[in-house]
């Protein structure tokens, strides 16, 4: 259990800073996808191997799993799941009295409801992409295992005693009857192959650990069972919004000739939403000689850039700093250009909460003069688009 707790804490720390960092994806056709929180359902069936002393093939039994989950972000989901049907135990070399040794197995039923945390490793390390064909997820969780109908091994125990032997000789010191409830922990991997926008083929393997009392036999170590499952994951709600780039006629003035512009179109269940692609925004933030603090008269320009970036989550801004050529030298002016661009960058981050990855910076010092008026070259030029 300590291993699972360590794994869980490590996974949460890994994803805590990046789970929502890339909640949009734009493909090569400039179609934009925005992640939407949603419910999903798992329907799976397969086989279980219960770790024991009999031959591997003798300890295989059918297995089923149902799950209902919620996708909180492109990376993190939680799932209530129920795994059930049959587990097995046995001996490879079972022998009573003078009989010839042979493989002997027994089975019992169980149902194991639990809670899993799921981490989409593909989105975590390669970025959110709802059209990706293959996604690999890790899962860790636990719950309660309800086991019953353990009559087969109890009848074997009676047969052992009828031959004058003890249950201890067959390691049946944890023999149980009726029904038992035990906690379990689990971890595993799920591979999902996209079949459509709302359906994926899933292949899951999980390992489950319980106390040594699960299979009636005393082994001196925890009991394990392993499930291999295949099935479907079905999204119960829209997992993303899709914005398709199209060229359409637009008349923003209400009269006069129409023009052609680029828009993004998304269709919802009720209507069609048109979101016009924004035009680039430029602001020139001017400074005084040998200074890089942002004056009150220039603050609104920085606010304009920040408002643009907040309105359009996919937009980014490039900042370039300058100094005037008639003052100082290249060393001084290069430093002034860097300080002026950093001043605007830090204002956007600290005051307006703009993510650093959306800001690119450069500095030309006095080597490039964007304006013919010398004093105007004490500037940071910001272009958002």
Tab-separated table of C-alpha atoms in Angstrom:
chain	number	residue	atom	x	y	z
A	1	UNK	CA	0.000	0.000	0.000
A	2	UNK	CA	2.938	2.351	0.654
A	3	UNK	CA	4.040	1.916	-2.954
A	4	UNK	CA	0.605	2.926	-4.230
A	5	UNK	CA	0.456	5.990	-1.980
A	6	UNK	CA	3.879	7.097	-3.218
A	7	UNK	CA	2.826	6.565	-6.825
A	8	UNK	CA	-0.389	8.524	-6.324
A	9	UNK	CA	1.364	11.494	-4.693
A	10	UNK	CA	4.008	11.528	-7.417
A	11	UNK	CA	1.448	11.504	-10.214
A	12	UNK	CA	-0.560	14.321	-8.615
A	13	UNK	CA	2.543	16.468	-8.187
A	14	UNK	CA	3.550	15.842	-11.793
A	15	UNK	CA	0.241	16.888	-13.294
A	16	UNK	CA	-0.766	19.647	-10.876
A	17	UNK	CA	1.043	22.352	-12.825
A	18	UNK	CA	0.236	21.177	-16.311
A	19	UNK	CA	-3.167	19.500	-16.275
A	20	UNK	CA	-4.917	22.512	-17.813
A	21	UNK	CA	-1.927	24.146	-19.530
A	22	UNK	CA	-2.964	22.997	-22.987
A	23	UNK	CA	-6.781	22.764	-23.079
A	24	UNK	CA	-6.968	23.734	-26.771
A	25	UNK	CA	-5.623	22.100	-29.913
A	26	UNK	CA	-5.371	23.451	-33.476
A	27	UNK	CA	-4.801	21.021	-36.339
A	28	UNK	CA	-3.037	21.576	-39.689
A	29	UNK	CA	-6.294	22.855	-41.211
A	30	UNK	CA	-6.532	25.458	-38.423
A	31	UNK	CA	-9.571	23.724	-36.953
A	32	UNK	CA	-9.568	24.502	-33.249
A	33	UNK	CA	-10.691	22.115	-30.494
A	34	UNK	CA	-11.447	23.286	-26.963
A	35	UNK	CA	-11.570	20.674	-24.184
A	36	UNK	CA	-14.879	20.240	-22.341
A	37	UNK	CA	-15.323	18.466	-19.018
A	38	UNK	CA	-17.508	15.393	-19.505
A	39	UNK	CA	-18.780	12.093	-18.134
A	40	UNK	CA	-17.808	8.772	-19.668
A	41	UNK	CA	-18.645	5.078	-19.276
A	42	UNK	CA	-16.474	1.942	-19.567
A	43	UNK	CA	-17.858	-1.473	-20.600
A	44	UNK	CA	-15.173	-4.174	-20.581
A	45	UNK	CA	-14.731	-7.932	-20.394
A	46	UNK	CA	-11.725	-10.230	-20.328
A	47	UNK	CA	-9.844	-12.659	-18.131
A	48	UNK	CA	-8.324	-12.761	-14.662
A	49	UNK	CA	-5.238	-14.555	-13.440
A	50	UNK	CA	-5.222	-15.170	-9.687
A	51	UNK	CA	-1.686	-15.634	-8.426
A	52	UNK	CA	-1.325	-19.090	-6.880
A	53	UNK	CA	0.508	-22.408	-6.801
A	54	UNK	CA	-1.350	-24.167	-9.615
A	55	UNK	CA	-0.474	-24.087	-13.301
A	56	UNK	CA	-0.946	-20.699	-14.931
A	57	UNK	CA	-3.653	-21.945	-17.319
A	58	UNK	CA	-5.625	-23.446	-14.426
A	59	UNK	CA	-5.883	-20.101	-12.636
A	60	UNK	CA	-7.530	-18.172	-15.491
A	61	UNK	CA	-11.184	-17.164	-15.122
A	62	UNK	CA	-13.603	-14.778	-16.890
A	63	UNK	CA	-13.841	-11.191	-15.717
A	64	UNK	CA	-16.065	-8.159	-16.283
A	65	UNK	CA	-15.721	-4.470	-15.476
A	66	UNK	CA	-18.131	-1.531	-15.519
A	67	UNK	CA	-17.068	2.048	-14.938
A	68	UNK	CA	-18.553	5.529	-14.717
A	69	UNK	CA	-16.071	8.391	-14.792
A	70	UNK	CA	-15.615	12.139	-15.132
A	71	UNK	CA	-12.872	13.808	-17.177
A	72	UNK	CA	-11.819	16.902	-15.230
A	73	UNK	CA	-9.068	18.018	-17.621
A	74	UNK	CA	-7.183	16.663	-20.638
A	75	UNK	CA	-4.949	14.793	-18.170
A	76	UNK	CA	-6.957	13.917	-15.037
A	77	UNK	CA	-10.073	11.765	-14.677
A	78	UNK	CA	-11.749	9.855	-11.840
A	79	UNK	CA	-13.664	6.629	-12.320
A	80	UNK	CA	-16.047	4.629	-10.162
A	81	UNK	CA	-15.598	1.044	-11.307
A	82	UNK	CA	-16.947	-2.373	-10.473
A	83	UNK	CA	-14.861	-5.443	-11.300
A	84	UNK	CA	-16.435	-8.838	-10.775
A	85	UNK	CA	-17.013	-12.501	-11.372
A	86	UNK	CA	-14.504	-15.169	-10.338
A	87	UNK	CA	-11.129	-15.789	-8.698
A	88	UNK	CA	-9.267	-19.067	-8.299
A	89	UNK	CA	-6.773	-20.872	-6.137
A	90	UNK	CA	-5.119	-24.266	-6.221
A	91	UNK	CA	-2.096	-26.519	-6.021
A	92	UNK	CA	0.372	-27.766	-8.626
A	93	UNK	CA	1.066	-31.207	-7.168
A	94	UNK	CA	-2.000	-31.745	-5.014
A	95	UNK	CA	-1.887	-35.189	-3.369
A	96	UNK	CA	-3.998	-36.896	-0.724
A	97	UNK	CA	-2.655	-40.096	0.888
A	98	UNK	CA	-1.166	-42.321	-1.825
A	99	UNK	CA	-2.765	-40.647	-4.827
A	100	UNK	CA	-0.683	-39.542	-7.790
A	101	UNK	CA	0.049	-35.773	-7.597
A	102	UNK	CA	-2.056	-33.626	-9.922
A	103	UNK	CA	-3.195	-30.028	-10.357
A	104	UNK	CA	-6.186	-29.159	-8.204
A	105	UNK	CA	-8.041	-25.814	-8.377
A	106	UNK	CA	-11.061	-24.208	-6.782
A	107	UNK	CA	-13.012	-21.033	-7.562
A	108	UNK	CA	-15.070	-18.452	-5.700
A	109	UNK	CA	-17.031	-15.343	-6.667
A	110	UNK	CA	-16.290	-11.712	-5.933
A	111	UNK	CA	-17.319	-8.126	-6.736
A	112	UNK	CA	-14.860	-5.270	-6.228
A	113	UNK	CA	-16.253	-1.724	-6.452
A	114	UNK	CA	-13.662	1.027	-6.192
A	115	UNK	CA	-12.402	4.446	-7.222
A	116	UNK	CA	-9.600	5.003	-9.733
A	117	UNK	CA	-7.661	8.142	-10.581
A	118	UNK	CA	-6.651	8.119	-14.243
A	119	UNK	CA	-3.843	10.117	-15.844
A	120	UNK	CA	-3.707	10.506	-19.629
A	121	UNK	CA	0.023	10.201	-20.254
A	122	UNK	CA	-0.320	11.052	-23.958
A	123	UNK	CA	-1.924	14.423	-23.206
A	124	UNK	CA	0.470	15.028	-20.314
A	125	UNK	CA	3.662	14.575	-22.309
A	126	UNK	CA	2.569	15.278	-25.912
A	127	UNK	CA	-0.123	17.934	-25.381
A	128	UNK	CA	-3.892	17.834	-25.664
A	129	UNK	CA	-5.147	16.399	-28.972
A	130	UNK	CA	-8.730	15.050	-29.136
A	131	UNK	CA	-8.148	13.584	-32.612
A	132	UNK	CA	-5.173	11.449	-31.542
A	133	UNK	CA	-5.762	7.809	-32.498
A	134	UNK	CA	-3.919	6.283	-29.532
A	135	UNK	CA	-3.892	7.428	-25.899
A	136	UNK	CA	-2.119	5.740	-23.008
A	137	UNK	CA	-3.362	6.307	-19.454
A	138	UNK	CA	-2.095	5.209	-16.049
A	139	UNK	CA	-4.506	4.429	-13.243
A	140	UNK	CA	-4.217	3.976	-9.489
A	141	UNK	CA	-6.948	3.392	-6.964
A	142	UNK	CA	-8.601	1.005	-4.549
A	143	UNK	CA	-11.830	-0.127	-2.979
A	144	UNK	CA	-13.542	-3.051	-1.263
A	145	UNK	CA	-13.504	-6.679	-2.425
A	146	UNK	CA	-16.660	-8.666	-1.552
A	147	UNK	CA	-15.998	-12.423	-1.886
A	148	UNK	CA	-18.446	-15.314	-1.400
A	149	UNK	CA	-19.343	-18.887	-2.421
A	150	UNK	CA	-16.073	-20.438	-1.257
A	151	UNK	CA	-17.553	-23.914	-0.970
A	152	UNK	CA	-15.160	-25.729	-3.328
A	153	UNK	CA	-12.087	-25.260	-1.178
A	154	UNK	CA	-14.071	-26.026	1.982
A	155	UNK	CA	-15.083	-29.382	0.475
A	156	UNK	CA	-11.427	-29.988	-0.388
A	157	UNK	CA	-10.532	-29.270	3.257
A	158	UNK	CA	-13.085	-31.840	4.423
A	159	UNK	CA	-11.598	-34.382	1.999
A	160	UNK	CA	-8.149	-33.667	3.408
A	161	UNK	CA	-9.335	-34.241	6.979
A	162	UNK	CA	-11.186	-37.418	5.946
A	163	UNK	CA	-7.821	-38.786	4.816
A	164	UNK	CA	-6.336	-38.095	8.233
A	165	UNK	CA	-4.339	-35.076	7.115
A	166	UNK	CA	-4.384	-31.512	8.448
A	167	UNK	CA	-5.372	-28.367	6.606
A	168	UNK	CA	-2.025	-26.851	7.613
A	169	UNK	CA	-0.245	-29.382	5.407
A	170	UNK	CA	-2.083	-27.820	2.460
A	171	UNK	CA	-1.556	-24.239	3.693
A	172	UNK	CA	-5.290	-23.759	4.333
A	173	UNK	CA	-4.770	-21.800	7.556
A	174	UNK	CA	-6.804	-18.857	6.237
A	175	UNK	CA	-9.776	-20.928	5.113
A	176	UNK	CA	-12.978	-18.920	5.109
A	177	UNK	CA	-16.643	-19.643	4.467
A	178	UNK	CA	-19.723	-17.529	3.846
A	179	UNK	CA	-18.640	-14.088	2.612
A	180	UNK	CA	-15.719	-11.769	3.320
A	181	UNK	CA	-14.973	-8.083	2.684
A	182	UNK	CA	-11.374	-6.926	2.257
A	183	UNK	CA	-9.775	-3.672	1.059
A	184	UNK	CA	-7.764	-3.794	-2.138
A	185	UNK	CA	-5.428	-1.495	-4.020
A	186	UNK	CA	-4.829	-1.415	-7.737
A	187	UNK	CA	-2.718	0.128	-10.463
A	188	UNK	CA	-2.569	-0.401	-14.194
A	189	UNK	CA	-2.514	0.964	-17.723
A	190	UNK	CA	-5.250	1.636	-20.266
A	191	UNK	CA	-4.662	1.902	-24.024
A	192	UNK	CA	-7.474	3.652	-25.912
A	193	UNK	CA	-7.883	3.573	-29.698
A	194	UNK	CA	-10.165	6.299	-31.027
A	195	UNK	CA	-13.104	4.987	-33.084
A	196	UNK	CA	-14.990	8.283	-33.277
A	197	UNK	CA	-15.557	11.542	-31.446
A	198	UNK	CA	-17.384	9.794	-28.589
A	199	UNK	CA	-16.208	6.171	-28.673
A	200	UNK	CA	-12.849	4.454	-28.142
A	201	UNK	CA	-11.744	0.841	-28.043
A	202	UNK	CA	-9.980	0.199	-24.727
A	203	UNK	CA	-7.483	-2.439	-23.658
A	204	UNK	CA	-6.749	-2.383	-19.942
A	205	UNK	CA	-4.411	-4.305	-17.682
A	206	UNK	CA	-4.581	-3.853	-13.921
A	207	UNK	CA	-2.962	-5.473	-10.898
A	208	UNK	CA	-4.894	-5.804	-7.622
A	209	UNK	CA	-3.375	-6.449	-4.198
A	210	UNK	CA	-5.172	-7.808	-1.106
A	211	UNK	CA	-4.250	-9.369	2.223
A	212	UNK	CA	-2.882	-12.909	2.405
A	213	UNK	CA	-6.328	-14.138	3.551
A	214	UNK	CA	-8.033	-13.770	0.158
A	215	UNK	CA	-7.457	-17.217	-1.384
A	216	UNK	CA	-7.737	-19.222	1.894
A	217	UNK	CA	-4.058	-20.187	1.733
A	218	UNK	CA	-1.269	-18.934	3.967
A	219	UNK	CA	1.624	-17.822	1.756
A	220	UNK	CA	3.328	-15.215	3.936
A	221	UNK	CA	2.798	-12.460	1.330
A	222	UNK	CA	-0.136	-10.461	-0.090
A	223	UNK	CA	-2.505	-12.070	-2.569
A	224	UNK	CA	-2.724	-10.698	-6.111
A	225	UNK	CA	-5.033	-10.969	-9.087
A	226	UNK	CA	-4.421	-9.491	-12.541
A	227	UNK	CA	-7.089	-8.485	-15.054
A	228	UNK	CA	-6.736	-8.162	-18.820
A	229	UNK	CA	-9.782	-6.454	-20.319
A	230	UNK	CA	-11.023	-5.097	-23.635
A	231	UNK	CA	-14.116	-3.023	-24.302
A	232	UNK	CA	-15.441	0.436	-25.061
A	233	UNK	CA	-15.162	3.872	-23.543
A	234	UNK	CA	-18.239	5.957	-24.381
A	235	UNK	CA	-18.342	9.711	-23.747
A	236	UNK	CA	-21.692	10.720	-22.251
A	237	UNK	CA	-21.297	14.405	-23.108
A	238	UNK	CA	-19.436	16.614	-25.547
A	239	UNK	CA	-15.727	16.156	-24.914
A	240	UNK	CA	-14.711	19.227	-26.942
A	241	UNK	CA	-16.002	22.191	-28.915
A	242	UNK	CA	-14.874	22.289	-32.509
A	243	UNK	CA	-14.253	25.551	-34.341
A	244	UNK	CA	-13.894	25.245	-38.110
A	245	UNK	CA	-12.096	27.961	-40.069
A	246	UNK	CA	-14.082	29.250	-43.042
A	247	UNK	CA	-14.112	32.292	-45.309
A	248	UNK	CA	-17.522	33.985	-45.265
A	249	UNK	CA	-18.947	37.386	-46.276
A	250	UNK	CA	-18.995	39.840	-43.400
A	251	UNK	CA	-20.466	43.349	-43.256
A	252	UNK	CA	-19.394	44.793	-39.900
A	253	UNK	CA	-20.689	48.302	-40.620
A	254	UNK	CA	-24.324	47.342	-41.260
A	255	UNK	CA	-24.457	49.108	-44.636
A	256	UNK	CA	-22.241	49.542	-47.653
A	257	UNK	CA	-20.417	46.763	-49.504
A	258	UNK	CA	-19.777	43.444	-47.768
A	259	UNK	CA	-16.215	42.208	-47.382
A	260	UNK	CA	-14.728	38.740	-47.073
A	261	UNK	CA	-13.174	37.749	-43.773
A	262	UNK	CA	-11.968	34.728	-41.817
A	263	UNK	CA	-14.233	33.361	-39.091
A	264	UNK	CA	-14.323	30.320	-36.871
A	265	UNK	CA	-17.621	28.432	-36.799
A	266	UNK	CA	-18.758	25.939	-34.173
A	267	UNK	CA	-22.026	24.032	-34.187
A	268	UNK	CA	-23.664	23.241	-30.863
A	269	UNK	CA	-26.821	21.285	-30.184
A	270	UNK	CA	-28.997	24.378	-30.367
A	271	UNK	CA	-27.377	26.911	-32.648
A	272	UNK	CA	-24.368	28.006	-34.666
A	273	UNK	CA	-21.865	30.367	-33.057
A	274	UNK	CA	-19.701	32.634	-35.202
A	275	UNK	CA	-16.474	33.836	-33.666
A	276	UNK	CA	-14.580	36.281	-35.861
A	277	UNK	CA	-10.834	35.812	-36.000
A	278	UNK	CA	-9.353	38.925	-34.363
A	279	UNK	CA	-7.121	41.334	-36.224
A	280	UNK	CA	-3.630	41.818	-34.811
A	281	UNK	CA	-3.285	44.507	-32.133
A	282	UNK	CA	-0.203	46.748	-31.913
A	283	UNK	CA	0.701	49.074	-29.094
A	284	UNK	CA	3.885	51.218	-28.806
A	285	UNK	CA	4.873	51.761	-25.166
A	286	UNK	CA	7.201	54.778	-24.970
A	287	UNK	CA	9.825	55.455	-22.286
A	288	UNK	CA	11.856	58.475	-21.192
A	289	UNK	CA	15.604	58.759	-21.706
A	290	UNK	CA	17.670	56.116	-19.843
A	291	UNK	CA	14.490	54.760	-18.139
A	292	UNK	CA	12.519	51.539	-18.405
A	293	UNK	CA	9.722	52.050	-15.867
A	294	UNK	CA	6.246	52.179	-17.446
A	295	UNK	CA	4.788	55.646	-17.048
A	296	UNK	CA	1.117	56.145	-16.035
A	297	UNK	CA	0.430	57.604	-19.485
A	298	UNK	CA	1.512	54.278	-21.068
A	299	UNK	CA	-0.286	51.911	-18.690
A	300	UNK	CA	-3.457	51.779	-20.781
A	301	UNK	CA	-1.481	50.435	-23.740
A	302	UNK	CA	-0.288	47.498	-21.640
A	303	UNK	CA	-3.867	46.995	-20.437
A	304	UNK	CA	-5.051	46.906	-24.070
A	305	UNK	CA	-2.624	44.080	-24.836
A	306	UNK	CA	-3.665	42.172	-21.702
A	307	UNK	CA	-7.386	42.549	-22.500
A	308	UNK	CA	-6.768	41.225	-26.021
A	309	UNK	CA	-4.924	38.178	-24.714
A	310	UNK	CA	-7.640	37.486	-22.132
A	311	UNK	CA	-10.383	37.754	-24.739
A	312	UNK	CA	-8.625	35.454	-27.216
A	313	UNK	CA	-7.060	32.509	-25.317
A	314	UNK	CA	-5.126	31.292	-28.368
A	315	UNK	CA	-3.504	34.654	-29.089
A	316	UNK	CA	0.119	35.450	-28.207
A	317	UNK	CA	2.144	38.660	-28.031
A	318	UNK	CA	5.629	39.499	-29.281
A	319	UNK	CA	7.571	42.272	-27.537
A	320	UNK	CA	10.605	44.044	-28.959
A	321	UNK	CA	12.612	46.679	-27.071
A	322	UNK	CA	14.532	49.641	-28.562
A	323	UNK	CA	16.696	52.616	-27.547
A	324	UNK	CA	17.456	55.855	-29.428
A	325	UNK	CA	20.684	55.966	-31.396
A	326	UNK	CA	21.633	59.507	-30.378
A	327	UNK	CA	22.110	58.620	-26.697
A	328	UNK	CA	24.667	56.344	-25.062
A	329	UNK	CA	26.532	53.536	-26.800
A	330	UNK	CA	25.690	50.005	-27.978
A	331	UNK	CA	26.358	48.429	-24.579
A	332	UNK	CA	24.089	50.902	-22.760
A	333	UNK	CA	21.402	50.831	-25.460
A	334	UNK	CA	21.334	47.039	-25.678
A	335	UNK	CA	20.701	46.917	-21.932
A	336	UNK	CA	17.987	49.586	-22.191
A	337	UNK	CA	16.208	47.606	-24.925
A	338	UNK	CA	16.249	44.438	-22.782
A	339	UNK	CA	15.062	46.242	-19.639
A	340	UNK	CA	12.217	47.970	-21.476
A	341	UNK	CA	10.894	44.753	-23.005
A	342	UNK	CA	11.212	42.932	-19.658
A	343	UNK	CA	9.271	45.697	-17.917
A	344	UNK	CA	6.281	45.171	-20.224
A	345	UNK	CA	6.560	41.384	-19.948
A	346	UNK	CA	6.574	41.417	-16.145
A	347	UNK	CA	3.613	43.808	-16.097
A	348	UNK	CA	1.579	41.416	-18.250
A	349	UNK	CA	2.485	38.434	-16.049
A	350	UNK	CA	2.285	39.914	-12.542
A	351	UNK	CA	-0.537	42.426	-12.947
A	352	UNK	CA	-2.751	40.712	-15.531
A	353	UNK	CA	-1.932	37.019	-15.077
A	354	UNK	CA	-0.847	36.363	-18.661
A	355	UNK	CA	0.982	33.020	-18.984
A	356	UNK	CA	4.674	33.429	-19.782
A	357	UNK	CA	4.541	30.933	-22.670
A	358	UNK	CA	2.235	33.356	-24.539
A	359	UNK	CA	4.874	36.113	-24.520
A	360	UNK	CA	7.913	36.169	-26.799
A	361	UNK	CA	10.619	38.829	-26.423
A	362	UNK	CA	13.405	40.405	-28.459
A	363	UNK	CA	15.595	43.490	-28.228
A	364	UNK	CA	17.252	45.550	-30.967
A	365	UNK	CA	18.844	48.211	-28.768
A	366	UNK	CA	19.741	51.188	-30.984
A	367	UNK	CA	20.853	49.014	-33.907
A	368	UNK	CA	17.364	49.330	-35.423
A	369	UNK	CA	15.359	52.578	-35.335
A	370	UNK	CA	11.640	51.916	-36.030
A	371	UNK	CA	10.704	55.641	-35.980
A	372	UNK	CA	12.096	58.675	-37.773
A	373	UNK	CA	11.701	60.818	-34.651
A	374	UNK	CA	14.631	59.976	-32.383
A	375	UNK	CA	12.765	60.254	-29.053
A	376	UNK	CA	10.124	57.772	-30.208
A	377	UNK	CA	12.742	55.013	-30.489
A	378	UNK	CA	12.818	54.712	-26.681
A	379	UNK	CA	10.054	52.146	-27.004
A	380	UNK	CA	8.777	48.594	-26.640
A	381	UNK	CA	6.614	47.554	-29.578
A	382	UNK	CA	3.953	44.981	-28.639
A	383	UNK	CA	2.091	43.034	-31.340
A	384	UNK	CA	-0.654	40.620	-30.231
A	385	UNK	CA	-2.249	38.181	-32.672
